[in-house]
Coordinates of C-alpha atoms in Angstrom, one line a residue:
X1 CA 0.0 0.0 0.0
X2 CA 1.5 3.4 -0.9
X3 CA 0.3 6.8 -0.2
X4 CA 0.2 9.7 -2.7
X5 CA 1.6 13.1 -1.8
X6 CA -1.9 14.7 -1.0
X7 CA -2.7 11.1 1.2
X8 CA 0.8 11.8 3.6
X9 CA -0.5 15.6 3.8
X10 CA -3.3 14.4 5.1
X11 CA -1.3 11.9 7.4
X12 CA 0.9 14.0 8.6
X13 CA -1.8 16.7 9.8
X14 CA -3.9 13.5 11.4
X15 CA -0.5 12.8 13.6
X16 CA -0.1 16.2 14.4
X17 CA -3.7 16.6 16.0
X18 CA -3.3 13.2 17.9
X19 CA 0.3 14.7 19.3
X20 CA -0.6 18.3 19.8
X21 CA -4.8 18.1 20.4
X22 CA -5.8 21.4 19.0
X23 CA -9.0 22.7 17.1
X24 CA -9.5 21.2 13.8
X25 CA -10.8 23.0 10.9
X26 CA -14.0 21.5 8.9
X27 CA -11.7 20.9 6.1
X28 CA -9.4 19.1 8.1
X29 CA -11.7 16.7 9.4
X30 CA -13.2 15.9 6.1
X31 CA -10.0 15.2 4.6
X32 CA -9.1 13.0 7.3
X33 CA -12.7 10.8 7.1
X34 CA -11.9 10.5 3.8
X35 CA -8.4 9.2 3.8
X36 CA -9.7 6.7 6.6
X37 CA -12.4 5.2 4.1
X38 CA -10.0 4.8 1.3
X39 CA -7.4 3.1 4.0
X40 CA -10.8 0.4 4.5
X41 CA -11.6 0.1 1.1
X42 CA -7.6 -1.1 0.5
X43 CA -8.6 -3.4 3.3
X44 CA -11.6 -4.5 2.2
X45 CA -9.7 -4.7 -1.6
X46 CA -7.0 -6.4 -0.4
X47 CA -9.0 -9.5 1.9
X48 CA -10.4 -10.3 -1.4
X49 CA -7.7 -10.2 -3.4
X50 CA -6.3 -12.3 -0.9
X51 CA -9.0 -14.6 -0.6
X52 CA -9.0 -15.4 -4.4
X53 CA -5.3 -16.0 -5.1
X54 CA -5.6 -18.4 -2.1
X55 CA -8.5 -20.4 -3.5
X56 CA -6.7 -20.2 -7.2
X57 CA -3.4 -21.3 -5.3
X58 CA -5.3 -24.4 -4.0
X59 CA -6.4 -25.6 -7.1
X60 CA -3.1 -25.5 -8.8
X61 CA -1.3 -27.1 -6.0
X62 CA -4.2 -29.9 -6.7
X63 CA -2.7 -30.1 -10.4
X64 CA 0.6 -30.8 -9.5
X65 CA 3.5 -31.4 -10.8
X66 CA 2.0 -30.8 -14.2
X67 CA 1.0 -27.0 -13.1
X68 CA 4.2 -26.4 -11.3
X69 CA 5.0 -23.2 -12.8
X70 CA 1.5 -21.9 -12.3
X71 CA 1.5 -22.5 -8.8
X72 CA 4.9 -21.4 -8.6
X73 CA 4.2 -18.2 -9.8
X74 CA 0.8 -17.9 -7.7
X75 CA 2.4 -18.9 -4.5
X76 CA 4.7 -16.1 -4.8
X77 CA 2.2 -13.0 -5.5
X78 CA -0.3 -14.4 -2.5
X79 CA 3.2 -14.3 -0.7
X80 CA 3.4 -10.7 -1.4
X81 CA -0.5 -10.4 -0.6
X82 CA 0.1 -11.2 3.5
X83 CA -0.4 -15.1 2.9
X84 CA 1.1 -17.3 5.4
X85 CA 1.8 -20.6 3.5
X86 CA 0.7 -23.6 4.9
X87 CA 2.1 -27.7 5.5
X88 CA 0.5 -28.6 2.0
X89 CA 2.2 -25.5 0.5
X90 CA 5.6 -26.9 2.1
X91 CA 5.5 -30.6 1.3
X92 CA 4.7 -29.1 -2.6
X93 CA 7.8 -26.7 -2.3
X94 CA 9.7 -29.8 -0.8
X95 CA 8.6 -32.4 -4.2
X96 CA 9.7 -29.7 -6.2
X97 CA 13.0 -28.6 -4.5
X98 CA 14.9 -29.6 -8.4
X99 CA 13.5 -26.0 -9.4
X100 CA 15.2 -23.8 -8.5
X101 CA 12.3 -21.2 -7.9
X102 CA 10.8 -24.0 -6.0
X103 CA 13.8 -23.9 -3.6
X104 CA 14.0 -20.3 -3.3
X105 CA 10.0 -20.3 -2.3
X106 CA 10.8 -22.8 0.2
X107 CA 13.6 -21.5 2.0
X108 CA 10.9 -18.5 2.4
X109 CA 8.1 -20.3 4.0
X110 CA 10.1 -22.4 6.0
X111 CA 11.2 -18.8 7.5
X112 CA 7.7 -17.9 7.3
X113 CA 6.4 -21.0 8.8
X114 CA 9.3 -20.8 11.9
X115 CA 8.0 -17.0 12.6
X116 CA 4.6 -17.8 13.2
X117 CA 5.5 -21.1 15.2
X118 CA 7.2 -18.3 17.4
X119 CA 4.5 -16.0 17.6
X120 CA 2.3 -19.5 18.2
X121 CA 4.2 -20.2 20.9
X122 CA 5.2 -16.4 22.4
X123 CA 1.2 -16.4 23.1
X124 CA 0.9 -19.6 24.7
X125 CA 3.6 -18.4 27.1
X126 CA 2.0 -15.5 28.1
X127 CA -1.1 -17.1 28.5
X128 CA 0.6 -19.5 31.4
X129 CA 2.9 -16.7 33.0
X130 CA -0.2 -14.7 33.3
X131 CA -0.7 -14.3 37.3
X132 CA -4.2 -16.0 38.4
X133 CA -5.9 -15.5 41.4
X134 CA -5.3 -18.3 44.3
X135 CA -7.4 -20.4 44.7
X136 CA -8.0 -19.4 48.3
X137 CA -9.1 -16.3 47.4
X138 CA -11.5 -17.0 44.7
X139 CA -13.7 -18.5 47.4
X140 CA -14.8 -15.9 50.2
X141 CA -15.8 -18.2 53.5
X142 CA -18.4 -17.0 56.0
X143 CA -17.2 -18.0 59.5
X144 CA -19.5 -17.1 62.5
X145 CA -17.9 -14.3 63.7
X146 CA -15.0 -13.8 60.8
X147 CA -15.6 -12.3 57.3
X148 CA -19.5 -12.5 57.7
X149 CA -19.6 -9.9 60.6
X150 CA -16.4 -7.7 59.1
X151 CA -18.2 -4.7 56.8
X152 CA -18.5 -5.3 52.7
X153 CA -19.1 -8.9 53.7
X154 CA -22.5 -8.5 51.6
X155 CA -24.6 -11.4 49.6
X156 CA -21.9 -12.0 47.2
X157 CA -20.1 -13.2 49.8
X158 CA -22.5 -15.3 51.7
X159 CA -23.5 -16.7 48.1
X160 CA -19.6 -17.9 47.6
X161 CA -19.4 -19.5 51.0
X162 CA -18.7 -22.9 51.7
X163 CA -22.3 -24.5 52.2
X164 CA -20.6 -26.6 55.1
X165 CA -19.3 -23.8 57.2
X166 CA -22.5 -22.5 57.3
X167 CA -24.4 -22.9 60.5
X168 CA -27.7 -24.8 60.6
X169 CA -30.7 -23.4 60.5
X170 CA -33.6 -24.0 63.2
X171 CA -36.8 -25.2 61.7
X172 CA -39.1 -22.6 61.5
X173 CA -42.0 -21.9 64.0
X174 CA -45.4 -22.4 63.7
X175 CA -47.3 -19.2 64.0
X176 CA -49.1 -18.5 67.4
X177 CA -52.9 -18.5 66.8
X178 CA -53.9 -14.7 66.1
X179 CA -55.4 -13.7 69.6
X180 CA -59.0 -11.4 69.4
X181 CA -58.5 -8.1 69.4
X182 CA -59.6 -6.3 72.4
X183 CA -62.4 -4.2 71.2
X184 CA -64.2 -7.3 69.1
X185 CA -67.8 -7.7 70.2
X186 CA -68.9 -10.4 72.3
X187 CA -71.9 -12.7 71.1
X188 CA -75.1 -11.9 72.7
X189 CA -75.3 -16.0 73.6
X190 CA -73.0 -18.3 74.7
X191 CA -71.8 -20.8 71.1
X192 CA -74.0 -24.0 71.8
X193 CA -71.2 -26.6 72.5
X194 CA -71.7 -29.8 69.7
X195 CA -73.5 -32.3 73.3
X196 CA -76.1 -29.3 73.2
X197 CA -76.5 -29.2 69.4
X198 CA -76.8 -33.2 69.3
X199 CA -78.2 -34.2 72.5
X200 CA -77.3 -38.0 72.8
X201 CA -80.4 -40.2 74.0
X202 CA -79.6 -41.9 77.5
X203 CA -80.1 -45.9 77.1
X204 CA -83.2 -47.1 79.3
X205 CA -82.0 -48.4 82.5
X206 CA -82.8 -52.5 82.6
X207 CA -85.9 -53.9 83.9
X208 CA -85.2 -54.6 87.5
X209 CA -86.2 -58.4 88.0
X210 CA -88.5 -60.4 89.4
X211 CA -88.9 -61.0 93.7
X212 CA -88.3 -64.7 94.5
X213 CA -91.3 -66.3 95.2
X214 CA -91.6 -68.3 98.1
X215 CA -92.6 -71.7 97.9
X216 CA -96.1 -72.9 99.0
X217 CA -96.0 -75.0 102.3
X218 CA -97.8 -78.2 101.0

């Protein structure tokens, strides 16, 4: 990507504002807006420039050996284009290591292919070396008496609290029946208890029995 002489103009004001903040005139914001949507449209032009010299590239490495100057060629603009050749790019380069192109292009992805096995790896590393959090303290623990009663111990803390250090809970009580209120009237009769309401009918005492009559003299 190149810039023309009115484009580094342009540039240069752009790095002048970000260093030295100052009031910008209309023009000068117009010409920067429109040197930042020609920059994405080289983007966007470039991606699929990209994209097709990849997907052209793959079919000629398909063809091979009988395409071998095709790909050759092709290989080394989508080089120029940002591509990152990959292991079927390589093993390719390696069956044609008699051409001389051919061994040129592969001395120049195996660089490329060690550089981003680096940068693969640079990552990973600081990934690991990144300082975490112990473990103890990822965990807050109400104790009776400790961080529970201590201020900013809220509901985040109780909710990350080891269920087993919390103390039991007592069941609940039943609720006392609600007691009259003073002032409630009385009834004007006494509630009929349920012997008065269904009187029960007392069983008929047993005949008594008969005297013993005495025997006649005879």
């Amino acid at each position: 990507m190149a810039f023309g002489a009115e484009e580094l103009r342009v540039l240069r004001r752009a790095l002048a504002l970000a260093l030295h903040p100052s009031p910008a005139s209309a023009e000068d914001v117009q010409d920067c807006l429109r040197l930042a949507d020609s920059l994405d449209e080289a983007m966007r032009e470039g991606a699929r420039l990209r994209a097709f010299l990849v997907a052209d590239l793959a079919r000629y490495r398909a063809a091979l050996p009988g395409t071998a100057a095709g790909y050759l060629t092709l290989l080394e603009e989508a080089l120029g284009a940002a591509y990152r050749p990959g292991p079927d790019d390589l093993a390719a380069l390696r069956a044609l290591r008699g051409n001389p192109v051919a061994a040129a292009l592969l001395d120049r992805c195996q660089i490329l292919a060690e550089q981003d096995v680096r940068a693969r790896l640079a990552r990973g590393t600081a990934r690991r070396d990144a300082p975490a959090v112990p473990a103890s303290r990822t965990r807050l623990t109400a104790l009776p008496g400790g961080l529970s009663g201590r201020p900013g111990a809220g509901p985040a803390a109780a909710a990350n609290a080891d269920p087993a250090d919390k103390p039991e809970r007592k069941p609940a009580e039943k609720p006392a029946a609600p007691k009259p209120a003073p002032d409630a009237p009385k009834p004007s009769r006494p509630i009929p208890t349920p012997g008065e309401v269904f009187p029960r009918r007392k069983p008929a005492p047993p005949p008594a029995p008969n005297p013993p009559q005495e025997l006649a003299a005879g």
